[in-house]
Short mmCIF file of C-alpha atoms and ligand atoms in Angstrom, two decimals:
data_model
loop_
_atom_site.label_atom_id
_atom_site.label_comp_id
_atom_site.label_asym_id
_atom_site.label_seq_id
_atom_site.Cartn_x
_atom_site.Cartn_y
_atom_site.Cartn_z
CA UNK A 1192 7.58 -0.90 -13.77
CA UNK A 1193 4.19 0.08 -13.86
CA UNK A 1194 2.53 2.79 -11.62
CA UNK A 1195 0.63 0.51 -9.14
CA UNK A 1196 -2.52 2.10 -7.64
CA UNK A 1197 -3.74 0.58 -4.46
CA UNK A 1198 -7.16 0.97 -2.71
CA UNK A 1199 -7.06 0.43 0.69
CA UNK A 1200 -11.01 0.34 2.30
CA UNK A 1201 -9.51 -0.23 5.81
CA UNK A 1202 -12.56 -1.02 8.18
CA UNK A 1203 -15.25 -0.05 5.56
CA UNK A 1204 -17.74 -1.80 3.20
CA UNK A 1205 -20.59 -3.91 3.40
CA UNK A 1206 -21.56 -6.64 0.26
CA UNK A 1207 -23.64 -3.21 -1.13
CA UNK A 1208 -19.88 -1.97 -1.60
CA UNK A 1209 -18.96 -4.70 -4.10
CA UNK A 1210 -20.97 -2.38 -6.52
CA UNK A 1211 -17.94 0.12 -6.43
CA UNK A 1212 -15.61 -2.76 -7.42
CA UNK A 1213 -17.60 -4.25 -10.58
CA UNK A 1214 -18.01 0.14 -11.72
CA UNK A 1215 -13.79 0.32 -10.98
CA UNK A 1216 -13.33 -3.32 -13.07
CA UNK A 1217 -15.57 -1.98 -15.85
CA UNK A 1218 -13.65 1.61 -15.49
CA UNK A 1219 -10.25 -0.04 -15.97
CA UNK A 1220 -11.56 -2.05 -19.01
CA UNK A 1221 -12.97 0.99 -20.56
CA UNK A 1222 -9.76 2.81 -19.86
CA UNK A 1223 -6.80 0.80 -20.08
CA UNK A 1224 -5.09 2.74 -17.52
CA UNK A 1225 -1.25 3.19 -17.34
CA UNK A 1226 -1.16 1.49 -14.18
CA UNK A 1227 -1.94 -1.50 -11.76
CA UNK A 1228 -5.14 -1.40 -10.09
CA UNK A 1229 -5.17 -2.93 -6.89
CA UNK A 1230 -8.06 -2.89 -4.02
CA UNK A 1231 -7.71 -3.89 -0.82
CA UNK A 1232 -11.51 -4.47 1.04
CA UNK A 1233 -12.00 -5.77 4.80
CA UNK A 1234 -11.33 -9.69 4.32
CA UNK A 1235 -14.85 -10.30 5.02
CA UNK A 1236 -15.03 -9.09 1.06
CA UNK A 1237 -11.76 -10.58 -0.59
CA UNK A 1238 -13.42 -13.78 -2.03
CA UNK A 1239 -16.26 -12.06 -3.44
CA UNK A 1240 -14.76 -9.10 -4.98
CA UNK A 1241 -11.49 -11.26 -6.39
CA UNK A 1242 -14.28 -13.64 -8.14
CA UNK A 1243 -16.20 -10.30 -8.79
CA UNK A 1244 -12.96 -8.99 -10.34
CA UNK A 1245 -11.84 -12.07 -12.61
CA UNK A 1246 -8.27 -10.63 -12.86
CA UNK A 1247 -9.49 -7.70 -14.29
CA UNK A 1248 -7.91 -5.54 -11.19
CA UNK A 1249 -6.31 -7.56 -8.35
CA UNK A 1250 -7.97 -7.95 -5.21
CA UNK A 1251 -5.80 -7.96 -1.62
CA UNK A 1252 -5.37 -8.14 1.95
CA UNK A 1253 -4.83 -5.40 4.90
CA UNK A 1254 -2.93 -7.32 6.98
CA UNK A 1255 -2.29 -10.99 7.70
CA UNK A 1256 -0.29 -13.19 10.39
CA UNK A 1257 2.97 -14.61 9.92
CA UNK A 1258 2.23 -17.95 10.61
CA UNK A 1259 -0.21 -20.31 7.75
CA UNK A 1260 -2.43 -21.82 9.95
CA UNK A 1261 -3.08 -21.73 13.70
CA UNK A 1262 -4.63 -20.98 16.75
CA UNK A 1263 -4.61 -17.23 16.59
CA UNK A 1264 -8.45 -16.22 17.10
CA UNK A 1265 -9.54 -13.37 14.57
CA UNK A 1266 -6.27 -13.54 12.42
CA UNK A 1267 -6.24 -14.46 8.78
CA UNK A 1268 -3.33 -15.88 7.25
CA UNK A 1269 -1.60 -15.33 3.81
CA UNK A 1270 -2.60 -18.45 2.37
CA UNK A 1271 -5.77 -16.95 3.36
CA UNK A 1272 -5.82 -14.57 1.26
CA UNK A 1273 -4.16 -16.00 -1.38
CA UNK A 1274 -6.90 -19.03 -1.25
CA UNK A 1275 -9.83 -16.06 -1.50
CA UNK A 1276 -8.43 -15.16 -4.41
CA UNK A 1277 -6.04 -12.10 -3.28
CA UNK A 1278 -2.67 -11.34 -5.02
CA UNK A 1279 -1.19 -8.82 -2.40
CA UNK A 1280 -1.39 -7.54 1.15
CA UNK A 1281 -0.88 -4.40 3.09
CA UNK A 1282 1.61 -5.07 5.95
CA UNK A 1283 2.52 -2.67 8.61
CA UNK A 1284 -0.01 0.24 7.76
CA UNK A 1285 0.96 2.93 10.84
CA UNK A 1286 -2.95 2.00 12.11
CA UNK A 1287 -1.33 -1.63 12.49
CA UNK A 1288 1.59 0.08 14.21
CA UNK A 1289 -0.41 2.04 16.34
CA UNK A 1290 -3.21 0.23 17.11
CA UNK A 1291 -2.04 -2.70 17.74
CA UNK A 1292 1.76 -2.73 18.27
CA UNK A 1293 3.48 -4.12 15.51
CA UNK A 1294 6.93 -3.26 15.37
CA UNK A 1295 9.51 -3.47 12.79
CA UNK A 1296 10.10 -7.06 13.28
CA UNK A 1297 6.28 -8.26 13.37
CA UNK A 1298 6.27 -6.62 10.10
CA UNK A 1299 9.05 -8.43 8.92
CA UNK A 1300 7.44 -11.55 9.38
CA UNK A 1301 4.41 -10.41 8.03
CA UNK A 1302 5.88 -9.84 4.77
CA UNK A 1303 7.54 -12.87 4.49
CA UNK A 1304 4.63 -14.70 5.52
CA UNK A 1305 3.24 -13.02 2.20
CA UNK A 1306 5.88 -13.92 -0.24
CA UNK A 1307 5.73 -17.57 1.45
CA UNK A 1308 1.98 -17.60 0.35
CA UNK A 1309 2.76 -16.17 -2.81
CA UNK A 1310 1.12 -12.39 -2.31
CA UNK A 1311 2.87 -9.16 -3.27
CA UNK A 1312 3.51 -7.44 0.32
CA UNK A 1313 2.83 -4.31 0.40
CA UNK A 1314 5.32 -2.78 3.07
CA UNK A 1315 3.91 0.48 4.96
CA UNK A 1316 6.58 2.53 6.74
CA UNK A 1317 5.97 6.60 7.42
CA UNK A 1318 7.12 8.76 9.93
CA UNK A 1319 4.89 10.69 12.61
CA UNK A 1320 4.41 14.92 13.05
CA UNK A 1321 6.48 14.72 15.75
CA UNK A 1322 9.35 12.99 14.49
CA UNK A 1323 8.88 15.44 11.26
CA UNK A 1324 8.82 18.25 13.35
CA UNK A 1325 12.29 17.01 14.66
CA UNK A 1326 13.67 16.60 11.44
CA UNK A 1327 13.88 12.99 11.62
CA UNK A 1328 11.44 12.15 9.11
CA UNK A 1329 14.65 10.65 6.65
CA UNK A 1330 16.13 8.57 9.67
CA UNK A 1331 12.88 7.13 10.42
CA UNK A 1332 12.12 5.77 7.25
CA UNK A 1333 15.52 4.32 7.15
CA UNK A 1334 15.08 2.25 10.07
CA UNK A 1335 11.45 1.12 9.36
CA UNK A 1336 13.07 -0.35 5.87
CA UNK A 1337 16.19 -1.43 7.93
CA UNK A 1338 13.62 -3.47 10.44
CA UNK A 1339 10.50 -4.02 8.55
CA UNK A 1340 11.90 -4.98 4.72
CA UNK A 1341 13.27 -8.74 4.99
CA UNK A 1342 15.81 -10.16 3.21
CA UNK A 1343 14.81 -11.39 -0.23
CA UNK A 1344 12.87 -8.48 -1.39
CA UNK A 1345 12.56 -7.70 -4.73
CA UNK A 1346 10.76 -5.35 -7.09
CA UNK A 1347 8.15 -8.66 -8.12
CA UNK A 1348 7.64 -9.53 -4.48
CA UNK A 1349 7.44 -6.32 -2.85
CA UNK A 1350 5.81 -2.72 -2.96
CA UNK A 1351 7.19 -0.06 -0.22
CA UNK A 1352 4.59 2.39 0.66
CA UNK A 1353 5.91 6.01 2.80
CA UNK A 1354 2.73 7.23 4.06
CA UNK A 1355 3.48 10.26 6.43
CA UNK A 1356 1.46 9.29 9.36
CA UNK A 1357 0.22 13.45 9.68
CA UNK A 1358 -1.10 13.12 5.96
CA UNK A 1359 -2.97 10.28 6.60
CA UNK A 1360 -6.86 10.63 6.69
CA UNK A 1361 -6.21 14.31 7.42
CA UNK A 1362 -6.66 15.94 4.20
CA UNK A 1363 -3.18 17.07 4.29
CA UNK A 1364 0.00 16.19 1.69
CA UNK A 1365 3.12 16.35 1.62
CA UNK A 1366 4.44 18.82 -0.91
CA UNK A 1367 6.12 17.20 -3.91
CA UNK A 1368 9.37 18.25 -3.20
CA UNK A 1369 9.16 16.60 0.29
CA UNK A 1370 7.89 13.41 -1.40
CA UNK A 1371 10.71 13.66 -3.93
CA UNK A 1372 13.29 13.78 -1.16
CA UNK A 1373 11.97 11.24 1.06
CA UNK A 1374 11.33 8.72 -1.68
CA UNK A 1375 15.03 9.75 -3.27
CA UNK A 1376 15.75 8.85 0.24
CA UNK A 1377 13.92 5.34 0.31
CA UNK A 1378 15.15 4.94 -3.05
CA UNK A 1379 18.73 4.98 -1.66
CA UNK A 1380 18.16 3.07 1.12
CA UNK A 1381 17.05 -0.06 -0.81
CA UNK A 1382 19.82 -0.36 -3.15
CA UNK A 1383 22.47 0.51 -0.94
CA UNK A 1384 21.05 -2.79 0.63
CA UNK A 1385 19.44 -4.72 -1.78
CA UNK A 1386 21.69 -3.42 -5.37
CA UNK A 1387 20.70 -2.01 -8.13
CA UNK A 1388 17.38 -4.51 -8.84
CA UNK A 1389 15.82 -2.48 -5.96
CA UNK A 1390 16.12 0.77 -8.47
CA UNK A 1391 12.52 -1.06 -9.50
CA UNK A 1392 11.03 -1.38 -6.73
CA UNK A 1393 7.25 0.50 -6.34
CA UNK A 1394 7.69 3.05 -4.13
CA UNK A 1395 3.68 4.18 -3.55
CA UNK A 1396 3.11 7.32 -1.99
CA UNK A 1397 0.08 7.59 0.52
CA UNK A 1398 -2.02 10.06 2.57
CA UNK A 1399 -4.66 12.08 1.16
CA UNK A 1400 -3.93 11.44 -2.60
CA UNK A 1401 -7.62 12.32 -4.05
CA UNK A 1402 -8.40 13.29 -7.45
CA UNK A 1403 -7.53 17.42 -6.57
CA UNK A 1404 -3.60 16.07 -6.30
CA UNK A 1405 -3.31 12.49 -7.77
CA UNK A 1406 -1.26 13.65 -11.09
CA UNK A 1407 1.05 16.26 -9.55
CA UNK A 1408 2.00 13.41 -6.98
CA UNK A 1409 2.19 10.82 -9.21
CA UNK A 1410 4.60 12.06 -11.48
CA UNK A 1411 6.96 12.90 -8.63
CA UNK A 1412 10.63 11.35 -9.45
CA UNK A 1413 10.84 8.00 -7.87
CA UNK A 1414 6.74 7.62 -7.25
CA UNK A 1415 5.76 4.32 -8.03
CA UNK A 1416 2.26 4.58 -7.43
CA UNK A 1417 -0.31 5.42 -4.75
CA UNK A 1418 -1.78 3.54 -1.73
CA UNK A 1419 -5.06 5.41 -1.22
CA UNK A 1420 -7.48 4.98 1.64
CA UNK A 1421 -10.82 7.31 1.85
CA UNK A 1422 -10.65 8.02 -1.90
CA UNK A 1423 -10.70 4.34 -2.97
CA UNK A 1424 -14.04 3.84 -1.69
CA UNK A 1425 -15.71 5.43 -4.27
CA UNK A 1426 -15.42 4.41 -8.30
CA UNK A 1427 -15.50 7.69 -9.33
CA UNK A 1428 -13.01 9.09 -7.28
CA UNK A 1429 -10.83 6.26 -7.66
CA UNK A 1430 -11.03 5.91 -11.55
CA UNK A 1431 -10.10 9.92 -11.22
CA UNK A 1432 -6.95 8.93 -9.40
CA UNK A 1433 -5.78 5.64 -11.60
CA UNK A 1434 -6.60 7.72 -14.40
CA UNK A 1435 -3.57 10.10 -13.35
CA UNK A 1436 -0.85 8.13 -13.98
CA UNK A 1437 1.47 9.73 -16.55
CA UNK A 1438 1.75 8.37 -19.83
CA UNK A 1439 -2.24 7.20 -19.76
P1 PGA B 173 -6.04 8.27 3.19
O1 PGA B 173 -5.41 6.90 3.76
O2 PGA B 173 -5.88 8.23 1.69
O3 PGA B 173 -7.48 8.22 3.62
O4 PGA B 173 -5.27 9.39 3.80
C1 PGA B 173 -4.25 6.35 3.20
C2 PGA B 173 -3.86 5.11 3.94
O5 PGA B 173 -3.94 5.09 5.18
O6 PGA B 173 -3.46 4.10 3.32
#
């Protein structure tokens, strides 16, 4: 499978910020990287930047709701997103999680709500300082993909990303040999449930990946990719980090 590189603006960008999309869509033409480019903007921006786009990166959600349609004030759906011209979304990011309780199970259907609208989900799971500090960091993981990874994944309709919630937005990263264990770790976890197909399955890595650190993580054993939040905002700093990929 291809390295997939994911973009995720969380609450940030304005129609100015489309700009940085058409510079990333020329980038990747230019460049051919080795990789999937994927961005994620606030869904205020999805149908602009996916007609913006014209398949030449994909465009996505942050988060959806499980159900299509309904009388849930403020949520979008996956069809949604999928009608704005979005081929994935994030589901489960630990700001979900923390911010506004979902849990294992709300994840669950969040993801199947995206393969039922025909999105790529993009599955978050990550374990806090605490919990590393305990050691847990393994068991915790297990248990996200335990409750949060439905039934039915596979490596077309799904992406995991680990993002340790302590690396996240703090300018600190995991070293590469605790990414290769934990994602050896996730790694094992899906095919012991799902078989061997799983051994394709993206498994993105996410939390502070910038340009400084993008190819040492990136060719890490079992590192499928990168979901990447402040450093996907700007072209430059993006193109540095699609650019990365091994074998480009
Ligand atoms: P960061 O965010 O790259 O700004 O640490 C990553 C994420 O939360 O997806």
């Amino acid at each position: 499978m291809r390295h997939l590189i994911a973009g995720n603006w969380k609450m940030n960008g304005l129609t100015a910020s489309l700009a940085e999309v058409e510079k990333v869509c020329g980038l990747v033409t230019a460049g051919k990287p080795n990789a999937d480019v994927l961005i994620c903007p606030p869904a205020t921006l999805i149908a602009q930047a996916a007609s913006l786009a014209r398949g030449r990166i994909a465009i996505g959600g942050q988060d959806c709701h499980k159900e299509a349609s309904g009388a849930f004030t403020g949520d979008i759906s996956a069809e949604m997103i999928r009608d704005a011209g979005g081929s994935a979304v994030i589901v489960g990011h630990s700001e979900r999680r923390q911010y506004h309780g979902e849990t294992d199970a709300m994840v669950a259907e969040k993801a199947h709500a995206a393969w039922r609208a025909g999105l790529t989900a993009i599955i978050c799971i990550g374990e806090s300082d605490s919990e590393r500090e305990a050691g847990r960091a393994h068991e915790v993981c297990g248990s996200q993909i335990a409750g949060s990874v439905p039934e039915g994944m596979t490596s077309a309709n799904t992406a995991i990303a680990y993002e340790p919630i302590w690396a996240i937005g703090t300018g600190k990263t995991a070293t590469t040999a605790d990414i290769a264990q934990t994602h050896a770790h996730i790694r094992k976890c899906l095919v012991d449930r799902f078989g061997a197909g799983a051994a394709d399955v993206r498994i993105l890595y996410g939390g502070s990946v910038k340009p400084s650190n993008a190819a040492e993580i990136l060719a890490v054993a079992n590192v499928g990719g990168a979901l990447v939040g402040g450093a996907s905002l700007k072209a430059s700093d993006f193109h540095a980090i699609f650019s990365a990929v091994p074998g480009h």
